[in-house]
N, CA and C of each residue as an Amber inpcrd file, in Angstrom:
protein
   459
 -12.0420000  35.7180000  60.2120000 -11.1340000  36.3570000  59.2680000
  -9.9020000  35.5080000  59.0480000  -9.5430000  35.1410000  60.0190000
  -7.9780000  34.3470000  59.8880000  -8.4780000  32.8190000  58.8810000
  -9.3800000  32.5840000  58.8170000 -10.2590000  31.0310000  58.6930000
 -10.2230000  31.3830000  56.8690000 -10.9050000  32.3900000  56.7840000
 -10.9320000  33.1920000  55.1650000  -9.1190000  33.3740000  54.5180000
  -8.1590000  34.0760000  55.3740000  -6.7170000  34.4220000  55.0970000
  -6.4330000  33.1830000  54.5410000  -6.6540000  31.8760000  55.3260000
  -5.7890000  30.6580000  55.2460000  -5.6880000  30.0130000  54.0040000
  -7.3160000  29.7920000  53.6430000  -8.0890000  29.5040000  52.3460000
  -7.7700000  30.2850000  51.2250000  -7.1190000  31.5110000  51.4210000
  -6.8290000  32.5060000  50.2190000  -5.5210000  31.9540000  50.0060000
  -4.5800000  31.7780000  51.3100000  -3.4490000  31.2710000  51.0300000
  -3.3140000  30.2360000  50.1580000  -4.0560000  29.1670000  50.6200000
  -3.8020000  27.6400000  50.1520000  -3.9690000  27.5860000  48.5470000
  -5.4470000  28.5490000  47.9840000  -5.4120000  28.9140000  46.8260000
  -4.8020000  29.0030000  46.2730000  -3.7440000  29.8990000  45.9060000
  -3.0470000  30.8830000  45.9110000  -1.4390000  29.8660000  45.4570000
  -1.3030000  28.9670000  46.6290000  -0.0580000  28.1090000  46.6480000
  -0.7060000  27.1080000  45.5580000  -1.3850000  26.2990000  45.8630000
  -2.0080000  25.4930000  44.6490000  -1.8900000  26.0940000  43.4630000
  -2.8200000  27.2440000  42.8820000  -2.8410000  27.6500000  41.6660000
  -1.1690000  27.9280000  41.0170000  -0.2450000  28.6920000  42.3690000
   1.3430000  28.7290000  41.8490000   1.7400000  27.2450000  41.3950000
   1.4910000  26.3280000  42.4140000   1.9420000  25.1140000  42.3000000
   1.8280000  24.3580000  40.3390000   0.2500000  24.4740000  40.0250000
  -0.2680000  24.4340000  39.3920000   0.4980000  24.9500000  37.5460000
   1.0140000  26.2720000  38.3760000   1.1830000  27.0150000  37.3930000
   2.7790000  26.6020000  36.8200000   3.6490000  26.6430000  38.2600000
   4.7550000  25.9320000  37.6570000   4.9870000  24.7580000  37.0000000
   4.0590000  23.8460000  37.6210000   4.2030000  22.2740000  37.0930000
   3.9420000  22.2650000  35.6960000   3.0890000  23.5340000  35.0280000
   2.3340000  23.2840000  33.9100000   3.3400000  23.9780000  33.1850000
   4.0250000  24.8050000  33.3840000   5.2010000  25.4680000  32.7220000
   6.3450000  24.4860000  31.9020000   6.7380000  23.6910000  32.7540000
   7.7160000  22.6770000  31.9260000   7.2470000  21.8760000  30.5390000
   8.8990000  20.9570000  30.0150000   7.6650000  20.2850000  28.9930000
   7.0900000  18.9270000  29.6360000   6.5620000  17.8400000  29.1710000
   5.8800000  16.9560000  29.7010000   6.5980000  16.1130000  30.1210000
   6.7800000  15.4220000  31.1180000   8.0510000  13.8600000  31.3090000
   7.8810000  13.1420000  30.5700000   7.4880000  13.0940000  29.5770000
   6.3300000  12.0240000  28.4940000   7.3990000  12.4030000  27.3280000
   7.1700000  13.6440000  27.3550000   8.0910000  14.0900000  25.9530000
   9.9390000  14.1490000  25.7710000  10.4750000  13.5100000  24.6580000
  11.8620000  13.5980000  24.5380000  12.0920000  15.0350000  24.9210000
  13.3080000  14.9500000  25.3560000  14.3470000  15.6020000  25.2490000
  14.7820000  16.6730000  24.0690000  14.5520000  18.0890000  24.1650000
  15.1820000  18.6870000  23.2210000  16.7510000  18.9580000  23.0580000
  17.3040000  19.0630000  21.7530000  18.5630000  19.1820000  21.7800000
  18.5350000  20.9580000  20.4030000  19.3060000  21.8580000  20.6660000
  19.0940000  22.7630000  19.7370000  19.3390000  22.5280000  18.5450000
  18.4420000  23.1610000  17.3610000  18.6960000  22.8550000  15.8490000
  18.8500000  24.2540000  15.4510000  19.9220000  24.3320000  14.5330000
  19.6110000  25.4960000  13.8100000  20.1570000  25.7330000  12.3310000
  20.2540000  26.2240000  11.4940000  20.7070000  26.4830000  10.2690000
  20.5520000  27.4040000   9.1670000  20.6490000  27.3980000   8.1870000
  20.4020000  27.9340000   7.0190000  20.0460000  27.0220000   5.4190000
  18.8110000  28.0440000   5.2120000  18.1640000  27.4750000   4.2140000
  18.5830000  28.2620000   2.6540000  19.1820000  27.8570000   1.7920000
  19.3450000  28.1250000   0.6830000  18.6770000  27.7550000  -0.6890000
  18.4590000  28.5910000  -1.8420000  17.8190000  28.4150000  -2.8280000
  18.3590000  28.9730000  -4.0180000  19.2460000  27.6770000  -4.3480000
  20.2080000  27.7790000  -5.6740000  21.2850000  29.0180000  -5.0480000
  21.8800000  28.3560000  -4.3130000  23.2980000  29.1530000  -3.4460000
  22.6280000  30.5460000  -2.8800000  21.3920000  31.1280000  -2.8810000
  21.0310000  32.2010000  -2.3870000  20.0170000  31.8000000  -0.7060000
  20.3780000  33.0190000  -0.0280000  19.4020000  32.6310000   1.6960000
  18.3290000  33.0770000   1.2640000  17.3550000  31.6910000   1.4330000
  15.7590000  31.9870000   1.1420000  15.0310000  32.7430000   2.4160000
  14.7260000  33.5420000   2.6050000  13.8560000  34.4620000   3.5120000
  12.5670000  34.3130000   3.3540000  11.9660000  34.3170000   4.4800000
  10.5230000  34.1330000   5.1120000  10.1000000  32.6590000   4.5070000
  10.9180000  32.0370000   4.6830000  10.1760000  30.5220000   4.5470000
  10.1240000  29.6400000   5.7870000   8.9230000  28.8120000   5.8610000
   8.1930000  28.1020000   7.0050000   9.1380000  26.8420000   6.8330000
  10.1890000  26.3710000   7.8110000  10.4490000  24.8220000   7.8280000
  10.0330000  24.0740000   8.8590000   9.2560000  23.1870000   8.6780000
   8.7420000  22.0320000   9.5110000   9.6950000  20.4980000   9.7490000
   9.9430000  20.4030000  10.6430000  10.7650000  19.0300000  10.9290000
   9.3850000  18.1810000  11.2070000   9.4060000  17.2190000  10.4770000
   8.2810000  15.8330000  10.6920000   8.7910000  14.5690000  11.3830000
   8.9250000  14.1010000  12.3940000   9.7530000  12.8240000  12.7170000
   9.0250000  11.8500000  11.8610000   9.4690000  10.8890000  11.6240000
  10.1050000  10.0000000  11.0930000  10.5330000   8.3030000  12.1500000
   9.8870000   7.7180000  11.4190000  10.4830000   6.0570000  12.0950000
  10.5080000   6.0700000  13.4680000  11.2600000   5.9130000  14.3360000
  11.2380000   5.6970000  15.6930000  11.6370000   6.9440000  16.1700000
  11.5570000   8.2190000  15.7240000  11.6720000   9.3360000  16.5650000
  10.1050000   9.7090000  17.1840000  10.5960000   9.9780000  18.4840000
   9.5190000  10.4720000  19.3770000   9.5740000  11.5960000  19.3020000
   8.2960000  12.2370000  19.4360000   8.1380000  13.6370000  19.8370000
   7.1380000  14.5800000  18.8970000   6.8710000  15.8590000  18.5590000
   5.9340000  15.8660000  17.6230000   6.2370000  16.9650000  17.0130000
   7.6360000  16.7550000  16.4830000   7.8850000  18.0310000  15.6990000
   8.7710000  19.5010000  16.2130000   9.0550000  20.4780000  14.9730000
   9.5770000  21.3320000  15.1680000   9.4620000  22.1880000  14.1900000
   9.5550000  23.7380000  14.2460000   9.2770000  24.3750000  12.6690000
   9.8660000  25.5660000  13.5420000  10.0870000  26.5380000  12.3760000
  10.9570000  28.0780000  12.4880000  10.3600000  28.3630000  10.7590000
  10.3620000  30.1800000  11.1710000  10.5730000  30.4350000  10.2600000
  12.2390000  31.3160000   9.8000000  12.3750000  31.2250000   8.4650000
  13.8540000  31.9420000   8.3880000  13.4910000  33.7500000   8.0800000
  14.7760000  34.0650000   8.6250000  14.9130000  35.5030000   8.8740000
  15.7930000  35.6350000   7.0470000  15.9840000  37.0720000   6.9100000
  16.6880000  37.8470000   5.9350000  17.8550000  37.2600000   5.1400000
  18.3070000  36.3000000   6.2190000  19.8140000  35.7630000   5.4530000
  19.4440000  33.8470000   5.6600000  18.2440000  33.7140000   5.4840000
  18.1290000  32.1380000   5.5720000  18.1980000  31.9560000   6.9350000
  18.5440000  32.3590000   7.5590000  18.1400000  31.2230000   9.3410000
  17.4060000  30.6310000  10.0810000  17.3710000  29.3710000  10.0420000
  16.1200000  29.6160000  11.2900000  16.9420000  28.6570000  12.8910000
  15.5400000  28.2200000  13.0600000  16.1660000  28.0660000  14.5280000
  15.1220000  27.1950000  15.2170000  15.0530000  25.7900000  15.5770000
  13.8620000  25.2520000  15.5560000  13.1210000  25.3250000  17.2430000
  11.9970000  25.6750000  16.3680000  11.2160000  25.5260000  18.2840000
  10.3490000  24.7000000  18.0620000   9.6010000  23.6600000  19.0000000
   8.4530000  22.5700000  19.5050000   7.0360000  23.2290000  19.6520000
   6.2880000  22.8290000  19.5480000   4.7750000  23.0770000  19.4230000
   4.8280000  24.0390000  21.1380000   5.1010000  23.1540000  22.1890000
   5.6590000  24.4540000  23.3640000   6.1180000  25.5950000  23.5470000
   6.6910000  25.9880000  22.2010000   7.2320000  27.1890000  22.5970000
   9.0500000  27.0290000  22.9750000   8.7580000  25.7730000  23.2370000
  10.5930000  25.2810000  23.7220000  11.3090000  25.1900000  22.6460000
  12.5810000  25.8140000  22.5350000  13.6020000  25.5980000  21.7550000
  14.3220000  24.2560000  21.1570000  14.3930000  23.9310000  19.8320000
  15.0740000  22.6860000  19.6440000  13.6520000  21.3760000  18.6410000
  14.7210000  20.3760000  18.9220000  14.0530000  19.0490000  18.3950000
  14.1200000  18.2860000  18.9500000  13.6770000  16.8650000  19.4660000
  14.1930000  15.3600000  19.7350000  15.4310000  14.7400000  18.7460000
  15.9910000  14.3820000  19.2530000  17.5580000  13.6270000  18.5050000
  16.5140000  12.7740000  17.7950000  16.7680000  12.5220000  16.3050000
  16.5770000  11.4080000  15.6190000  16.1280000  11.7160000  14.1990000
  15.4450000  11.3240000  13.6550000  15.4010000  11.4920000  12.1740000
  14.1690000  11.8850000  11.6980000  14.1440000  13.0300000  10.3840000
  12.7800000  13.8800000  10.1670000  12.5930000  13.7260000   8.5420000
  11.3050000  14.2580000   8.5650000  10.8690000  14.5680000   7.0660000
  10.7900000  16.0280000   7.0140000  11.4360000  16.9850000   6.5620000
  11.5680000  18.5000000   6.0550000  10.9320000  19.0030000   5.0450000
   9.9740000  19.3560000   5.3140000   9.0070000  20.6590000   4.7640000
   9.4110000  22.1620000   4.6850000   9.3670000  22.4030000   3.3850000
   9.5790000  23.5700000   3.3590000   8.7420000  24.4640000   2.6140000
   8.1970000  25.7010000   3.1740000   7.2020000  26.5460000   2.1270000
   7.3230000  27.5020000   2.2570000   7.5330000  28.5570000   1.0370000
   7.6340000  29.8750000   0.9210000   6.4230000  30.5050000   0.1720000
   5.7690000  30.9680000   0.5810000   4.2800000  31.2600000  -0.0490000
   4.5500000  32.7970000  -0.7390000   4.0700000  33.7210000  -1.7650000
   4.4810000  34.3120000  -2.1120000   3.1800000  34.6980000  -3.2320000
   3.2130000  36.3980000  -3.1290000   2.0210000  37.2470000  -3.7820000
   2.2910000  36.9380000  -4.7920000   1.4930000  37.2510000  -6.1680000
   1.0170000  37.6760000  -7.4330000   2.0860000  38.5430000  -7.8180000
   2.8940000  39.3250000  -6.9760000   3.7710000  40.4260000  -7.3030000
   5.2550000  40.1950000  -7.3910000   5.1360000  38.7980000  -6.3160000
   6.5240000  38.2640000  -5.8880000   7.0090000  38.9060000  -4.6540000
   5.8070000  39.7920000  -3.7430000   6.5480000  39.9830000  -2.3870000
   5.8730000  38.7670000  -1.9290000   6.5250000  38.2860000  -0.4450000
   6.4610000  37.3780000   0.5520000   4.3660000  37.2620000   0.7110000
   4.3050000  36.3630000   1.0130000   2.7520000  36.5140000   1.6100000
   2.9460000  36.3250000   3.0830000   2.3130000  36.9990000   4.0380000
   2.6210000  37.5750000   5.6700000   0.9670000  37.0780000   5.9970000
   1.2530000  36.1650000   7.1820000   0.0530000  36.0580000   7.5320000
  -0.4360000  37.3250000   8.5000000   0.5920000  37.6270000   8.9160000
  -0.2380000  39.1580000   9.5770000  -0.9520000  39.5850000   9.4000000
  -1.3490000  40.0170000   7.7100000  -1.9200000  40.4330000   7.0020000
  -3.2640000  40.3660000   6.8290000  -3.9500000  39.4600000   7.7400000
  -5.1390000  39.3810000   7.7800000  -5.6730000  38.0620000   7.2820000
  -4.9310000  37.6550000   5.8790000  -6.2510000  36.1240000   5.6200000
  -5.0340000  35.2530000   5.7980000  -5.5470000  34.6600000   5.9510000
  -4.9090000  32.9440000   5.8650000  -4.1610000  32.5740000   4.1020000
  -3.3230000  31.6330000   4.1970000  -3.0240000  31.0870000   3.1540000
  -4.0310000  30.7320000   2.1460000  -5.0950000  30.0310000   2.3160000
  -5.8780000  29.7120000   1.5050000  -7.0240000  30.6600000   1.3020000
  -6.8650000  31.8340000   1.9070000  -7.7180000  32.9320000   1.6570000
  -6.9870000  34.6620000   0.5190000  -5.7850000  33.7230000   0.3290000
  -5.2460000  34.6780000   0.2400000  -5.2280000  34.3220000  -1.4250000
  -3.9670000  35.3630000  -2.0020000  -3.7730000  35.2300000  -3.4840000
  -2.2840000  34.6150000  -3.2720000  -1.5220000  34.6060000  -2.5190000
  -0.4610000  33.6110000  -2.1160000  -0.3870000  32.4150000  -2.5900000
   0.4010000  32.0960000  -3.1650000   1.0280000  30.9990000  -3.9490000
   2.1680000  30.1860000  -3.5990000   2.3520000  28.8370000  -3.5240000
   3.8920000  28.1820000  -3.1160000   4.9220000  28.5520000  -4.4830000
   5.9820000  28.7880000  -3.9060000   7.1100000  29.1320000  -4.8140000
   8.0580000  27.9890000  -5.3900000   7.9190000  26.9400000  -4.1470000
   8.8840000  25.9400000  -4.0620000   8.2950000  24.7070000  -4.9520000
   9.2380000  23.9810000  -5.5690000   8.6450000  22.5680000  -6.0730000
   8.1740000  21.6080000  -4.5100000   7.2670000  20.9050000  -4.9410000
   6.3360000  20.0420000  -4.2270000   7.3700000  19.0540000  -3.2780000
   8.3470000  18.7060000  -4.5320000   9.6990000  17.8680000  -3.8730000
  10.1890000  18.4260000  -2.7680000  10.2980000  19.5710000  -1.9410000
  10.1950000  20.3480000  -0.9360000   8.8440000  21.0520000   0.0530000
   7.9780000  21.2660000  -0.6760000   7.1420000  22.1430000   0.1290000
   5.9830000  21.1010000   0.3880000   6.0990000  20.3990000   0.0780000
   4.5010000  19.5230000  -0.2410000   5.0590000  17.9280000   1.0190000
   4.0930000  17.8700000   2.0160000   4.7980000  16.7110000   3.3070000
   4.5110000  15.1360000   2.5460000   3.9740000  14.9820000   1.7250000
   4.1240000  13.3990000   1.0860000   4.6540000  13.7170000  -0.4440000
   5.3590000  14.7080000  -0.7010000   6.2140000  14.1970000  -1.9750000
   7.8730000  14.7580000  -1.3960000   7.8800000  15.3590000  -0.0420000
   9.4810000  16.2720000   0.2590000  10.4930000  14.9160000   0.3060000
  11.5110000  15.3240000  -0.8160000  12.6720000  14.3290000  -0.4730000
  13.7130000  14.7370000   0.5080000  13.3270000  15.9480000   1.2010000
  14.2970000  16.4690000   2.1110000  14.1230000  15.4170000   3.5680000
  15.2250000  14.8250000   4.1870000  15.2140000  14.0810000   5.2270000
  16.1960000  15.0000000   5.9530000  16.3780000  14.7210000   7.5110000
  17.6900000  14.6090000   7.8180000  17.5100000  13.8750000   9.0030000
  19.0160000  14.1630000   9.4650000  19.1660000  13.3420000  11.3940000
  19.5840000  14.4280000  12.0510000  18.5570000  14.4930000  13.1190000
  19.6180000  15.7550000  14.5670000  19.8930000  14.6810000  15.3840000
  21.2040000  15.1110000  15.2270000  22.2890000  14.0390000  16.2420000
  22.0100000  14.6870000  17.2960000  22.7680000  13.2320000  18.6270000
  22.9630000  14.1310000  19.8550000  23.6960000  15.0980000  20.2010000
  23.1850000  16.3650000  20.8170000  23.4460000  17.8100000  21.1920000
  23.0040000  18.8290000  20.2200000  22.5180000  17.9800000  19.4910000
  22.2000000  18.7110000  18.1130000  23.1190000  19.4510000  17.1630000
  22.7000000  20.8490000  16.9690000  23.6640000  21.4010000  16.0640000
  23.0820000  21.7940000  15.3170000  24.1690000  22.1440000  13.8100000
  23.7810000  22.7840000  12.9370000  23.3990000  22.2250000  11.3210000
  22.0240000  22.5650000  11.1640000  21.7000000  21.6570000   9.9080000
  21.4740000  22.5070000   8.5100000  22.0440000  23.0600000   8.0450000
  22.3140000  23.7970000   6.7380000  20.9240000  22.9790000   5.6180000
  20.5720000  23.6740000   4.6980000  19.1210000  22.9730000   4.2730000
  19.2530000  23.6210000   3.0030000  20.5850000  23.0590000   1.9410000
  20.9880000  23.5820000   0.3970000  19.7070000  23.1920000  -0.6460000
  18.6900000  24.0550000  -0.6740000  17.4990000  23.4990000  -1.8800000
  18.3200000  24.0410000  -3.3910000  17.4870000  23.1280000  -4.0560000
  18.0920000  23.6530000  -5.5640000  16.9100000  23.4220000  -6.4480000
  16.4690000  24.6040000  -7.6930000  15.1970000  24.2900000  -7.8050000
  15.2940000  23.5810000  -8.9020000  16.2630000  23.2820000 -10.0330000
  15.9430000  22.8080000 -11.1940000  16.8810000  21.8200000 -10.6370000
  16.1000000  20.3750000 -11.4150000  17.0160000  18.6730000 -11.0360000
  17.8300000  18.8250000 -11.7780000
């Protein structure tokens, strides 16, 4: 019996062991610093839109996206689940998908974007990842990155 206890133990510590180590982000991966802001559309807060941070040139790391709440906000988190971005410079995607009716399209809802009757709202110059002229830089400590769209040039 004691021979069986020990073996349950050791389990037990391993799998914790296991479990914490796997919890963090990778030593491999930069450094997050927090991003956050507001997204506007022609001086108004665009709500329920998807922004994707794309690095760019010598930034490491693989990204960041939020979606914005009621008054434009978002708030960027990493494919982890971890809060923030890598310091350095991105390509900004932005998409607001949107019914036949003009309410929001919710993936909750059951189909997917391309299953749906959901439509992009935004010009391509924003929503589309090889025509967005939106760039920026998250400096170090990050901060706050305000994201003024305007739809007519």
């Amino acid at each position: 019996m004691r021979q069986k206890l020990g073996v349950g133990w050791l389990m037990v510590a391993v799998l914790a062991w296991c479990l914490l180590g796997c919890g963090g982000r990778s030593p491999k991966l930069p450094p997050l610093v927090p991003v956050e802001g507001v997204v506007t559309l022609d001086g108004q807060p665009l709500e329920e839109a998807y922004v994707q941070f794309h690095p760019v040139g010598t930034t490491r790391g693989t990204g960041a996206a939020s979606n914005t709440d009621a008054e434009g906000r978002y708030e960027l988190i990493a494919p982890d689940r971890s809060k923030g971005a890598p310091v350095g410079e991105y390509r900004v995607v932005i998409s607001k998908l949107v019914l036949p009716d003009g309410t929001p399209f919710r993936a909750e809802d059951g189909a997917g974007p391309m299953d749906s009757p959901g439509r992009e709202m935004l010009p391509a110059r924003f929503s589309d990842y090889e025509q967005s002229v939106l760039t920026v830089m998250v400096p170090e400590g990050g901060g706050k990155i305000d994201l003024p769209l305007v739809s007519k040039r």
